[in-house]
Amino acid sequence: MTELSAHLPQFQHGQLTENFPDNHLSNTNDNSERRRHDNSERRRNDNPESETNGQPQNNIQQVVEQDEEEDEELTLKYGAKHVIMLFVPVTLCMVVVVATIKSVSFYTRKDGQLIYTPFTEETETVGQRALNSILNAAIMISVIIVMTILLVVLYKYRCYKVIHGWLIISSLLLLFFFSFIYLGEVFKTYNVAMDYITVALMIWNFGVVGMICIHWKGPLRLQQAYLIMISALMALVFIKYLPEWTAWLILAVISVYDLVAVLCPKGPLRMLVETAQERNETLFPALIYSSTMIWLVNMAEEDPEAQRKASKNSTYDKQKQAPANQTQNEDAEADDGGFSQEWQQQRDNRIGPIESTPESRAAVQALPSNSQTSEDPEERGVKLGLGDFIFYSVLVGKASATASGDWNTTLACFVAILIGLCLTLLLLAIFKKALPALPISITFGLVFYFATDNLVQPFMDQLAFHQFYI
Amino acid sequence: PALGLFLFTIARDPLRIIILIAGAFFWLVSLLLSSLIWFIAVKASDPQDEQLQKGLLIFGVMFSVLLQEAFRFLYYKLLRKAIEGLVALSEDGCSPISIQQMAYVAGVGFGLMSGAFSMINLLADTLGPGTVGIHGDSQLYFLTSAFMTMVLIFLHTFWGILFFHGCEHRRWWEIMAVVVMHLAVSGSTFCNPLYVGSLVPSYLLMATAAAWAYLLSGGSAQNLWRFLLCKS
């Protein structure tokens, strides 16, 4: 179950539109499927054993309860792994943003503001500045709310084409236009000469591969890398075009909004998630970072597995033109488990004749899928909305750009955000439903930013000056 | 070296990484609170008086040391609770990570964070142009800073082990020894720029703490001997 929202800010010259997604964090659908499967698996295991041993069958109730506990254990045991799976991309994104901010001066120059934040902050009095920034933040938030509601409405009324078109346009913009600007600025910083044709070729390749990876299928690592890159680009745009006080205010308000939108029963994001759940679909891959495969390997249930094996056998045999005609016949009967005659003979020779009854097949299927289940929790990962990446990176980037404490502040914000993410994932493991990922991390980040900048920095400066160590 | 420690021993296991980051976080919070106190003290006092400022700084340092140790204790409490939770969750009834490992990782977390905060601005400055010690300060500023930071990181690691061991076995004298050592090390840095006064004692203390922690963790001279012999 994932949730997100998207909305369109307009670019400064009002011509192109871009999307930026919002954030929510959740466990995958698969968790519930896996639990169901674990339940059914263990029951199947129990049944044949009890028949052969002649013992009374286990209490089904006990089995079910045991299953639930073990499922929770499994969930939390792999929790640490999931946390790391999310730490790494968040860290990478932040590292990219901070590195860019520190080296490329383009993103710290004030070249104007977005059309969404019309009030300037270069005012004469502090009060005026505060008022302006509050108004800016209010406008931005209302834009976000409107866009979110629009997205939810479109989703509810099944206007999938519109949503897809919207997403495609925005990712086109991100992949081509913004990366072009970024590349240009990096070249300027390092004084690398480059001709337009090479640049065009590079950007074209980058963009097309990105579009394919994000919207269609592609290697998981590549898709993750692309999602990280576009989050970083988006965060850089924000850092450049949002004036200071507005940025901090927006961060604060958006985490409150996130909390409200996800947890309130009438919140748009919650409705989005519930609708997706009802229709049993996954949400848009372009807006969510997933730490595992998005399309799942189907867990072994009798018929589909049998059919798959049968079809595999059939294609294999047809290709190799196996002599055994019985294989062809067996394909027609889906229920013999797709075991070919030769395989059965081999097995009989080794183990002794065993009836390939549905029950024993189920037991055998359950066994290998046991090992698959132990791999599956690794496959079943956590999903984090791209908006989360973006706002985390905005926080850390702004900290590194405008703080007097420089690296100390950046580091402090980084640790704060990671701890917030940890806590959020812990809550996710406890509550097992979609949660907003922004509030805790952003709160910690903001607290640490302001505290470190104003309090710790002078202290550390004095210490370093006298070379005292604490 | 601290980074090497991190890569080789911690980066493999996700649980350790989480404990590391949490340790760093606790150190950060302690730093925050201590700088808050210092800030208030400075604001409340006369900004012109040099001696007073320096005195306040020293006071701030001592207070910060005490706060760090307090936070180490709090972290220990948290980790105890976490271990109980992990034991309840694990399948075979024993925790996937022992309290000693946690102690080690927590120590590294503290150490890394303190080292990072001490060094990183300096490092950023070294990238730029300039001459060291142009105003008559010591020319060895960067070098000694680097060494001091390294010794502090190691010390934090060892203190972590010692401290947790003391808490586990309720030996108050161990805990007091850690606190006293920490105060001594910070105090010795007050002799800077007379580097002999600060670096040498710190290294000696580190050697002591290392040996102590090693013995506590179950090592012995025999183990060390065998280890060296096997390798060579």
XYZ file of C-alpha atoms in Angstrom:
702
model
C 0.000 0.000 0.000
C 1.505 3.226 -1.002
C 0.343 6.728 -1.021
C 1.411 9.849 -2.639
C 0.177 12.963 -4.145
C 1.448 15.001 -6.970
C 1.094 18.523 -7.977
C 2.211 20.971 -10.555
C 4.177 24.021 -9.817
C 4.621 26.235 -12.769
C 7.911 27.341 -13.913
C 9.062 30.873 -13.718
C 8.259 31.736 -17.256
C 4.931 30.084 -16.948
C 5.372 27.909 -19.942
C 6.269 24.475 -18.856
C 4.779 22.477 -16.089
C 6.417 20.052 -13.832
C 5.294 17.591 -11.311
C 6.544 17.001 -7.971
C 5.216 14.172 -5.993
C 4.460 14.081 -2.392
C 5.403 11.588 0.055
C 4.245 8.695 1.926
C 5.841 5.748 3.274
C 4.351 2.349 3.506
C 4.858 -1.314 3.405
C 4.102 -3.174 0.296
C 1.015 -5.081 -0.634
C 3.058 -8.151 -0.462
C 3.299 -8.114 3.253
C -0.331 -9.114 3.556
C 0.020 -11.608 0.751
C 3.037 -13.099 2.353
C 1.258 -13.407 5.617
C -1.586 -15.171 3.933
C 0.807 -17.416 2.194
C 2.725 -18.176 5.348
C -0.524 -19.147 6.955
C -1.560 -21.457 4.163
C 1.936 -22.879 3.902
C 2.123 -23.900 7.470
C -1.273 -25.444 7.438
C -0.320 -27.512 4.450
C 2.858 -28.569 6.137
C 0.971 -29.581 9.188
C -1.595 -31.658 7.387
C 0.553 -34.203 5.603
C 2.740 -34.623 8.656
C -0.160 -35.324 10.894
C -1.552 -37.804 8.447
C 1.635 -39.767 8.150
C 2.410 -39.694 11.852
C -1.102 -40.485 12.830
C -1.121 -37.761 15.452
C -4.121 -35.650 16.080
C -4.153 -32.576 14.002
C -2.902 -29.385 15.519
C -5.387 -26.929 16.671
C -5.992 -24.634 13.741
C -6.378 -21.753 16.130
C -2.934 -22.326 17.574
C -1.437 -22.529 14.163
C -3.024 -19.280 13.109
C -1.853 -17.442 16.188
C 1.603 -18.818 15.855
C 1.625 -17.706 12.285
C 0.713 -14.177 13.192
C 3.436 -13.927 15.788
C 6.009 -15.385 13.510
C 4.932 -13.062 10.784
C 5.421 -10.092 13.026
C 8.817 -11.402 13.972
C 9.762 -11.792 10.381
C 8.567 -8.303 9.633
C 10.512 -6.689 12.387
C 13.542 -8.848 11.897
C 13.939 -7.666 8.385
C 13.096 -4.190 9.533
C 16.723 -3.297 9.991
C 17.485 -4.364 6.476
C 14.665 -2.257 5.114
C 15.830 0.731 7.056
C 19.231 0.434 5.483
C 17.669 -0.026 2.079
C 16.104 3.353 2.565
C 19.089 4.974 4.258
C 21.294 4.422 1.283
C 19.238 6.230 -1.354
C 18.330 9.079 0.970
C 21.987 9.489 1.834
C 22.986 9.370 -1.812
C 20.445 11.990 -2.758
C 21.580 14.277 0.010
C 25.213 13.769 -0.862
C 24.554 14.687 -4.473
C 22.649 17.794 -3.496
C 25.231 18.952 -0.967
C 28.106 18.294 -3.346
C 26.409 20.304 -6.047
C 25.585 23.169 -3.775
C 29.103 23.362 -2.475
C 30.753 23.328 -5.848
C 28.384 24.849 -8.364
C 27.599 28.397 -7.418
C 24.647 28.637 -9.746
C 22.333 27.106 -7.237
C 23.096 29.593 -4.535
C 22.781 32.714 -6.650
C 19.546 34.533 -6.421
C 18.184 34.710 -9.925
C 14.612 35.426 -9.156
C 11.761 33.511 -7.748
C 9.141 31.096 -8.856
C 5.816 32.437 -9.884
C 4.382 30.603 -6.919
C 6.199 32.803 -4.465
C 5.550 36.267 -5.753
C 6.506 38.152 -2.632
C 10.123 39.066 -2.371
C 12.168 38.804 0.779
C 14.456 41.719 0.102
C 12.361 44.014 2.203
C 13.334 46.737 4.561
C 11.860 45.620 7.798
C 11.842 42.274 9.470
C 8.105 42.381 9.886
C 7.584 42.933 6.193
C 9.851 40.034 5.404
C 8.022 37.760 7.779
C 4.705 38.721 6.298
C 5.928 38.157 2.784
C 7.318 34.767 3.566
C 4.111 33.707 5.283
C 2.139 34.761 2.234
C 4.515 32.916 -0.048
C 4.238 29.772 1.983
C 0.463 30.051 2.045
C 0.291 30.341 -1.728
C 2.597 27.376 -2.228
C 0.683 25.194 0.170
C -2.627 26.022 -1.373
C -1.235 25.138 -4.775
C -0.098 21.812 -3.398
C -3.448 21.110 -1.801
C -5.328 21.942 -4.982
C -3.093 19.737 -7.061
C -3.387 16.864 -4.636
C -7.145 17.027 -4.640
C -7.123 17.213 -8.413
C -4.991 14.102 -8.596
C -7.200 12.199 -6.214
C -10.314 13.187 -8.106
C -8.776 12.105 -11.383
C -7.755 8.827 -9.868
C -11.161 8.204 -8.390
C -12.916 8.764 -11.658
C -10.446 6.565 -13.445
C -9.043 9.212 -15.733
C -5.851 7.259 -15.933
C -4.849 8.677 -19.249
C -4.806 12.191 -17.928
C -2.672 11.203 -14.978
C -0.270 9.260 -17.112
C 0.050 12.102 -19.544
C 0.677 14.516 -16.733
C 3.359 12.327 -15.232
C 5.021 11.756 -18.560
C 5.186 15.435 -19.359
C 6.646 16.277 -16.002
C 9.240 13.556 -16.087
C 10.166 14.639 -19.597
C 10.706 18.117 -18.316
C 12.805 16.924 -15.431
C 14.887 14.524 -17.375
C 15.695 16.709 -20.311
C 15.445 20.332 -19.422
C 16.680 20.351 -15.867
C 19.496 17.955 -16.449
C 20.571 20.077 -19.391
C 20.792 23.113 -17.151
C 22.547 21.115 -14.467
C 25.107 19.745 -16.870
C 25.720 23.191 -18.262
C 26.352 24.638 -14.847
C 28.684 21.823 -13.845
C 30.698 22.351 -16.990
C 30.896 26.043 -16.299
C 32.144 25.428 -12.794
C 34.896 23.095 -13.832
C 35.729 25.027 -16.952
C 35.187 22.110 -19.266
C 34.650 22.948 -22.879
C 31.885 21.064 -24.568
C 30.130 21.358 -27.857
C 26.399 21.307 -28.316
C 26.304 18.117 -30.328
C 27.940 16.024 -27.636
C 25.723 17.560 -25.037
C 22.654 16.899 -27.122
C 23.647 13.287 -27.553
C 24.328 12.802 -23.865
C 21.140 14.456 -22.729
C 19.122 12.550 -25.290
C 20.513 9.224 -24.141
C 20.129 10.079 -20.496
C 16.579 11.237 -20.966
C 15.342 8.371 -23.069
C 16.824 5.715 -20.837
C 15.343 7.526 -17.881
C 11.884 7.593 -19.377
C 12.027 3.901 -20.148
C 13.343 2.987 -16.736
C 10.876 4.986 -14.785
C 7.698 4.464 -16.704
C 8.206 1.056 -18.119
C 10.532 -1.710 -17.077
C 14.192 -1.639 -16.391
C 16.875 -2.939 -14.080
C 16.009 -2.068 -10.513
C 19.280 -0.362 -9.708
C 19.028 1.827 -12.743
C 15.497 2.837 -11.899
C 16.505 3.651 -8.362
C 19.439 5.666 -9.631
C 17.235 7.651 -11.956
C 14.698 8.356 -9.249
C 17.455 9.590 -6.978
C 18.784 11.822 -9.728
C 15.491 13.439 -10.512
C 14.796 13.968 -6.826
C 18.150 15.673 -6.491
C 17.475 17.866 -9.522
C 14.101 18.866 -8.193
C 15.551 19.639 -4.773
C 18.206 21.807 -6.376
C 15.562 23.766 -8.226
C 13.759 24.386 -4.980
C 16.880 25.443 -3.185
C 17.669 27.901 -5.884
C 14.322 29.474 -6.335
C 12.894 29.619 -2.861
C 13.996 32.477 -0.649
C 15.178 31.558 2.800
C 12.406 32.196 5.212
C 9.860 30.953 2.728
C 11.741 27.714 2.361
C 11.813 27.018 6.058
C 8.199 27.933 6.472
C 7.176 25.755 3.574
C 9.068 22.813 5.025
C 7.335 23.232 8.335
C 3.871 23.648 6.868
C 4.233 20.816 4.433
C 5.096 18.374 7.155
C 1.977 19.403 9.025
C -0.033 19.051 5.861
C 1.467 15.648 5.268
C 0.443 14.515 8.700
C -3.074 15.759 8.177
C -3.478 14.483 4.642
C -2.402 10.975 5.410
C -3.941 10.337 8.751
C -7.270 12.121 8.625
C -10.062 9.951 7.303
C -11.054 12.538 4.762
C -7.530 13.372 3.774
C -6.874 13.243 0.041
C -3.844 11.036 0.311
C -5.590 8.544 2.488
C -8.414 8.367 0.005
C -5.906 7.794 -2.730
C -4.362 4.895 -0.893
C -7.656 3.337 -0.014
C -8.899 3.580 -3.561
C -5.713 1.966 -4.790
C -6.131 -0.779 -2.259
C -9.700 -1.431 -3.264
C -8.761 -1.728 -6.859
C -5.727 -3.781 -5.914
C -3.352 -1.780 -8.010
C 0.050 -0.384 -7.399
C 0.439 3.316 -7.576
C 2.366 5.191 -10.181
C 5.938 3.995 -10.386
C 7.105 7.398 -11.466
C 6.344 8.922 -8.119
C 7.507 6.319 -5.676
C 10.864 4.932 -4.797
C 10.698 1.248 -4.192
C 13.514 -0.710 -2.727
C 12.547 -3.908 -4.527
C 10.900 -5.144 -7.645
C 7.598 -3.523 -8.266
C 6.034 -6.379 -10.104
C 6.101 -9.469 -7.960
C 6.898 -13.055 -8.490
C 3.664 -14.830 -7.852
C 3.770 -16.920 -4.772
C 3.136 -20.580 -5.281
C -0.505 -21.439 -5.342
C -1.412 -24.712 -6.849
C -2.966 -23.926 -10.157
C -0.971 -20.966 -11.377
C 2.241 -22.685 -10.424
C 1.235 -25.821 -12.146
C 0.240 -23.901 -15.211
C 3.492 -22.037 -15.193
C 5.483 -25.205 -14.898
C 3.362 -26.816 -17.514
C 3.800 -23.972 -19.912
C 7.499 -23.905 -19.209
C 7.710 -27.553 -19.840
C 5.724 -27.207 -22.999
C 7.843 -24.484 -24.481
C 11.018 -26.231 -23.446
C 9.907 -29.490 -24.864
C 8.580 -28.040 -28.032
C 11.854 -26.343 -28.586
C 13.868 -29.424 -27.923
C 11.384 -31.758 -29.505
C 11.519 -34.232 -26.658
C 10.807 -37.778 -27.612
C 8.340 -38.385 -24.827
C 4.931 -37.756 -26.238
C 3.445 -37.996 -22.827
C 4.863 -34.596 -21.964
C 2.549 -33.080 -24.507
C -0.342 -34.869 -22.966
C 0.598 -33.761 -19.541
C 0.484 -30.164 -20.577
C -3.158 -30.567 -21.228
C -3.810 -31.667 -17.685
C -2.786 -28.783 -15.560
C -3.243 -30.685 -12.395
C -0.452 -33.165 -12.409
C 1.911 -30.443 -11.401
C 3.619 -30.359 -14.714
C 6.089 -33.045 -13.767
C 7.418 -34.675 -16.808
C 7.613 -38.405 -17.057
C 11.386 -38.541 -16.980
C 11.542 -36.402 -13.922
C 9.087 -38.642 -12.154
C 11.079 -41.689 -13.019
C 14.249 -40.151 -11.739
C 12.591 -39.161 -8.543
C 11.146 -42.583 -8.055
C 14.515 -44.140 -8.478
C 16.064 -41.906 -5.936
C 13.488 -41.598 -3.250
C 11.230 -44.528 -3.834
C 7.814 -44.361 -5.306
C 5.757 -41.512 -3.972
C 2.334 -40.634 -5.124
C 2.296 -37.260 -6.647
C -0.907 -36.341 -4.983
C -2.072 -32.784 -4.734
C -1.269 -32.783 -1.046
C 2.280 -33.933 -1.312
C 2.786 -31.581 -4.198
C 1.504 -28.814 -2.023
C 3.930 -29.834 0.703
C 6.802 -29.884 -1.709
C 5.771 -26.600 -3.187
C 5.586 -25.217 0.284
C 9.125 -26.316 1.047
C 10.993 -24.551 -1.699
C 8.778 -21.576 -1.306
C 9.928 -21.568 2.291
C 13.335 -20.680 1.086
C 11.727 -18.340 -1.321
C 9.928 -16.742 1.547
C 13.187 -16.165 3.281
C 14.385 -14.470 0.165
C 11.115 -12.728 -0.355
C 11.231 -10.437 2.641
C 14.390 -9.158 1.105
C 12.547 -8.719 -2.100
C 9.595 -7.199 -0.400
C 10.783 -3.816 0.413
C 9.526 -0.529 1.577
C 8.265 2.230 -0.600
C 9.027 5.858 -0.047
C 7.503 8.697 -1.985
C 9.815 10.807 -4.077
C 8.527 13.953 -2.431
C 10.129 12.754 0.762
C 13.494 12.507 -0.938
C 13.054 15.947 -2.359
C 12.169 17.653 0.875
C 14.874 15.937 2.857
C 17.394 17.030 0.300
C 15.989 20.547 0.295
C 16.479 20.722 4.035
C 20.040 19.492 3.954
C 20.882 21.533 0.890
C 19.549 24.728 2.369
C 21.479 23.938 5.529
C 24.706 23.598 3.641
C 24.045 26.608 1.467
C 23.026 29.206 3.938
C 24.304 28.153 7.307
C 27.071 29.907 9.097
C 28.125 26.642 10.644
C 28.637 25.075 7.277
C 29.573 21.460 7.533
C 28.631 21.083 11.164
C 25.092 22.140 10.475
C 24.863 19.974 7.386
C 26.072 16.965 9.293
C 23.709 17.637 12.162
C 20.726 17.910 9.834
C 21.775 14.762 8.038
C 21.907 12.718 11.219
C 18.633 14.209 12.397
C 16.853 13.256 9.196
C 18.204 9.725 9.287
C 17.060 9.258 12.841
C 13.654 10.618 11.910
C 13.471 8.112 9.078
C 14.381 5.319 11.486
C 11.649 6.312 13.854
C 9.123 6.563 11.058
C 10.001 3.087 9.845
C 9.687 1.783 13.360
C 6.234 3.271 13.598
C 5.439 1.749 10.241
C 6.428 -1.674 11.505
C 4.200 -1.211 14.515
C 1.157 0.227 12.818
C 1.418 -1.533 9.494
C -0.362 1.022 7.454
C 0.682 3.908 5.323
C 2.302 6.675 7.274
C 3.548 10.137 6.449
C 7.293 10.118 6.260
C 7.847 13.835 6.438
C 6.777 15.131 9.818
C 9.196 13.447 12.196
C 12.271 13.833 10.036
C 11.575 17.384 9.021
C 10.845 18.394 12.592
C 14.111 16.910 13.807
C 15.933 18.435 10.885
C 14.547 21.888 11.458
C 15.172 21.789 15.196
C 18.718 20.674 14.679
C 19.356 23.176 11.933
C 18.310 26.175 13.932
C 19.858 24.906 17.122
C 23.167 24.015 15.535
C 23.377 27.183 13.554
C 22.748 29.489 16.447
C 23.972 27.631 19.475
C 26.525 25.029 18.592
C 28.354 27.012 15.996
C 29.758 29.742 18.202
C 30.694 27.137 20.788
C 32.577 25.001 18.310
C 34.255 28.021 16.821
C 35.605 29.063 20.162
C 36.718 25.550 20.944
C 38.512 25.193 17.651
C 40.129 28.555 18.089
C 41.662 27.577 21.377
C 42.046 24.001 20.293
C 40.122 22.614 23.176
C 38.529 19.293 22.757
C 35.402 18.034 24.344
C 41.409 4.983 10.854
C 37.988 5.542 12.284
C 36.536 5.335 8.825
C 38.371 2.076 8.339
C 36.857 0.766 11.553
C 33.488 1.735 10.264
C 33.902 0.086 6.907
C 35.259 -3.152 8.115
C 33.226 -3.839 11.135
C 29.998 -1.962 10.950
C 28.957 -1.463 7.394
C 27.990 -5.102 6.901
C 25.262 -5.373 9.429
C 22.312 -3.028 9.097
C 21.462 -3.192 12.763
C 24.884 -1.895 13.640
C 24.511 1.002 11.270
C 21.308 2.005 12.950
C 22.933 1.820 16.368
C 25.822 3.870 15.051
C 23.621 6.624 13.717
C 21.600 6.631 16.912
C 24.812 6.935 18.900
C 25.881 9.865 16.807
C 22.489 11.402 17.371
C 22.790 11.111 21.128
C 26.199 12.735 21.068
C 24.769 15.506 18.973
C 21.945 16.122 21.396
C 24.380 16.283 24.284
C 26.469 18.774 22.331
C 23.391 20.820 21.640
C 22.402 21.037 25.264
C 25.882 21.873 26.436
C 26.269 24.601 23.867
C 22.901 25.943 24.918
C 24.159 26.263 28.465
C 27.369 27.874 27.300
C 25.502 30.276 25.076
C 23.259 31.385 27.900
C 26.264 31.849 30.138
C 28.044 33.921 27.544
C 25.077 36.088 26.851
C 24.604 36.675 30.517
C 28.165 37.746 31.037
C 30.426 40.502 29.911
C 31.585 39.970 26.332
C 34.639 42.138 26.693
C 36.421 40.319 29.439
C 38.899 37.890 27.852
C 39.704 35.953 30.934
C 36.106 35.522 31.817
C 35.317 34.301 28.358
C 38.062 31.784 28.513
C 36.935 30.691 31.920
C 33.427 30.311 30.673
C 34.700 28.275 27.799
C 36.503 25.948 30.141
C 33.397 25.632 32.212
C 31.479 24.873 29.041
C 33.897 22.151 28.113
C 33.704 20.457 31.463
C 29.967 20.645 31.484
C 29.864 19.229 28.013
C 31.992 16.293 29.057
C 29.654 15.526 31.892
C 26.667 15.806 29.625
C 28.239 13.484 27.091
C 28.740 10.841 29.694
C 25.196 11.326 30.899
C 23.944 10.780 27.388
C 26.084 7.737 27.034
C 24.300 6.387 30.066
C 20.915 7.219 28.598
C 21.884 5.504 25.397
C 22.898 2.477 27.379
C 19.470 2.369 28.956
C 17.818 2.596 25.577
C 19.949 -0.153 24.158
C 19.124 -2.432 27.070
C 15.465 -2.048 26.302
C 16.114 -2.602 22.638
C 18.002 -5.793 23.342
C 15.107 -7.153 25.293
C 12.847 -6.396 22.375
C 15.199 -8.024 19.910
C 15.499 -11.135 22.025
C 11.762 -11.458 22.186
C 11.575 -11.128 18.443
C 14.318 -13.385 17.309
C 13.546 -16.919 16.396
C 16.113 -18.781 18.387
C 15.762 -16.856 21.597
C 19.050 -15.038 21.610
C 19.695 -11.564 20.442
C 21.288 -11.092 17.058
C 23.673 -8.620 18.572
C 25.352 -8.764 21.927
C 25.637 -5.944 24.369
C 29.374 -5.781 23.823
C 28.990 -5.316 20.151
C 26.470 -2.634 20.863
C 28.905 -1.007 23.225
C 31.551 -1.001 20.549
C 29.234 0.398 17.918
C 27.877 3.030 20.272
C 31.387 4.088 21.120
C 32.256 4.369 17.474
C 29.126 6.387 16.882
C 29.994 8.848 19.583
C 33.552 9.011 18.421
C 32.756 9.542 14.785
C 30.366 12.324 15.519
C 32.704 14.128 17.859
C 35.563 13.678 15.445
C 33.502 14.895 12.544
C 32.410 17.957 14.406
C 35.919 18.731 15.502
C 37.610 18.220 12.197
C 35.341 18.881 9.336
C 35.434 22.631 9.256
C 39.175 22.472 9.554
C 39.345 20.106 6.641
C 37.197 22.394 4.546
C 39.538 25.228 5.320
C 42.576 23.213 4.367
C 41.226 23.009 0.847
C 41.656 26.705 0.432
C 44.800 28.766 0.177
C 46.619 30.000 3.230
C 49.563 29.611 5.515
C 49.384 27.797 8.759
C 50.206 29.756 11.841
C 50.891 33.038 10.149
C 49.956 35.064 13.164
C 52.436 33.408 15.435
C 50.364 30.420 16.293
C 51.791 26.995 16.052
C 52.585 25.744 12.613
C 51.531 22.298 13.476
C 47.923 23.266 13.979
C 46.469 20.945 11.406
C 48.630 18.000 12.242
C 48.018 18.147 15.921
C 44.333 18.649 15.343
C 44.262 15.537 13.223
C 46.092 13.471 15.798
C 44.020 14.785 18.630
C 40.832 14.007 16.794
C 41.982 10.503 16.042
C 42.880 9.838 19.620
C 39.539 11.180 20.737
C 37.635 8.934 18.374
C 39.503 5.896 19.593
C 39.007 6.960 23.164
C 35.295 7.303 22.667
C 35.174 3.806 21.270
C 37.043 2.365 24.220
C 35.081 4.402 26.696
C 31.935 3.058 25.183
C 33.021 -0.504 25.830
C 34.224 0.259 29.337
C 31.179 2.237 30.222
C 28.713 -0.364 29.082
C 30.666 -3.063 30.804
C 30.591 -1.073 33.993
C 26.871 -0.565 33.708
C 26.281 -4.220 32.981
C 28.166 -5.444 35.988
C 27.245 -2.561 38.232
C 30.819 -1.593 38.861
C 30.564 2.062 39.636
C 34.265 2.550 39.780
C 34.563 1.683 36.101
C 32.047 4.290 35.171
C 33.725 6.858 37.357
C 37.048 5.968 35.808
C 35.651 6.640 32.344
C 34.270 9.996 33.376
C 37.510 10.966 35.075
C 39.500 9.939 32.034
C 37.322 11.978 29.767
C 37.679 15.007 31.988
C 41.416 14.486 32.105
C 41.734 14.315 28.352
C 39.664 17.416 27.799
C 41.518 19.149 30.537
C 44.832 18.303 29.006
C 43.806 20.066 25.840
C 43.703 23.257 27.829
C 47.478 23.222 27.714
C 47.344 23.752 23.993
C 49.333 25.050 22.150
C 51.855 23.408 24.399
C 51.263 20.202 22.560
C 53.406 18.043 24.717
C 51.017 18.580 27.526
C 47.993 17.393 25.666
C 48.948 14.857 23.061
C 51.243 12.701 25.098
C 48.939 12.150 28.063
C 46.066 11.554 25.701
C 47.924 8.838 23.891
C 48.982 7.256 27.136
C 45.440 7.270 28.386
C 44.295 5.803 25.114
C 46.765 2.950 25.382
C 45.526 2.272 28.897
C 41.910 2.353 27.856
C 42.623 0.135 24.883
C 44.301 -2.490 26.978
C 41.544 -2.371 29.565
C 38.786 -2.669 26.997
C 40.595 -5.496 25.284
C 40.901 -7.397 28.524
C 37.285 -6.788 29.328
C 36.159 -8.072 25.979
C 37.728 -11.389 26.738
C 41.008 -10.978 25.051
C 44.275 -11.726 26.718
C 47.946 -11.598 26.066
C 47.815 -15.154 24.820
C 45.141 -14.377 22.285
C 47.133 -11.473 21.014
C 50.244 -13.568 20.717
C 48.465 -16.287 18.826
C 46.841 -13.796 16.549
C 50.149 -12.236 15.641
C 51.818 -15.579 15.172
C 49.081 -16.899 12.937
C 49.317 -13.940 10.704
C 53.041 -14.091 10.386
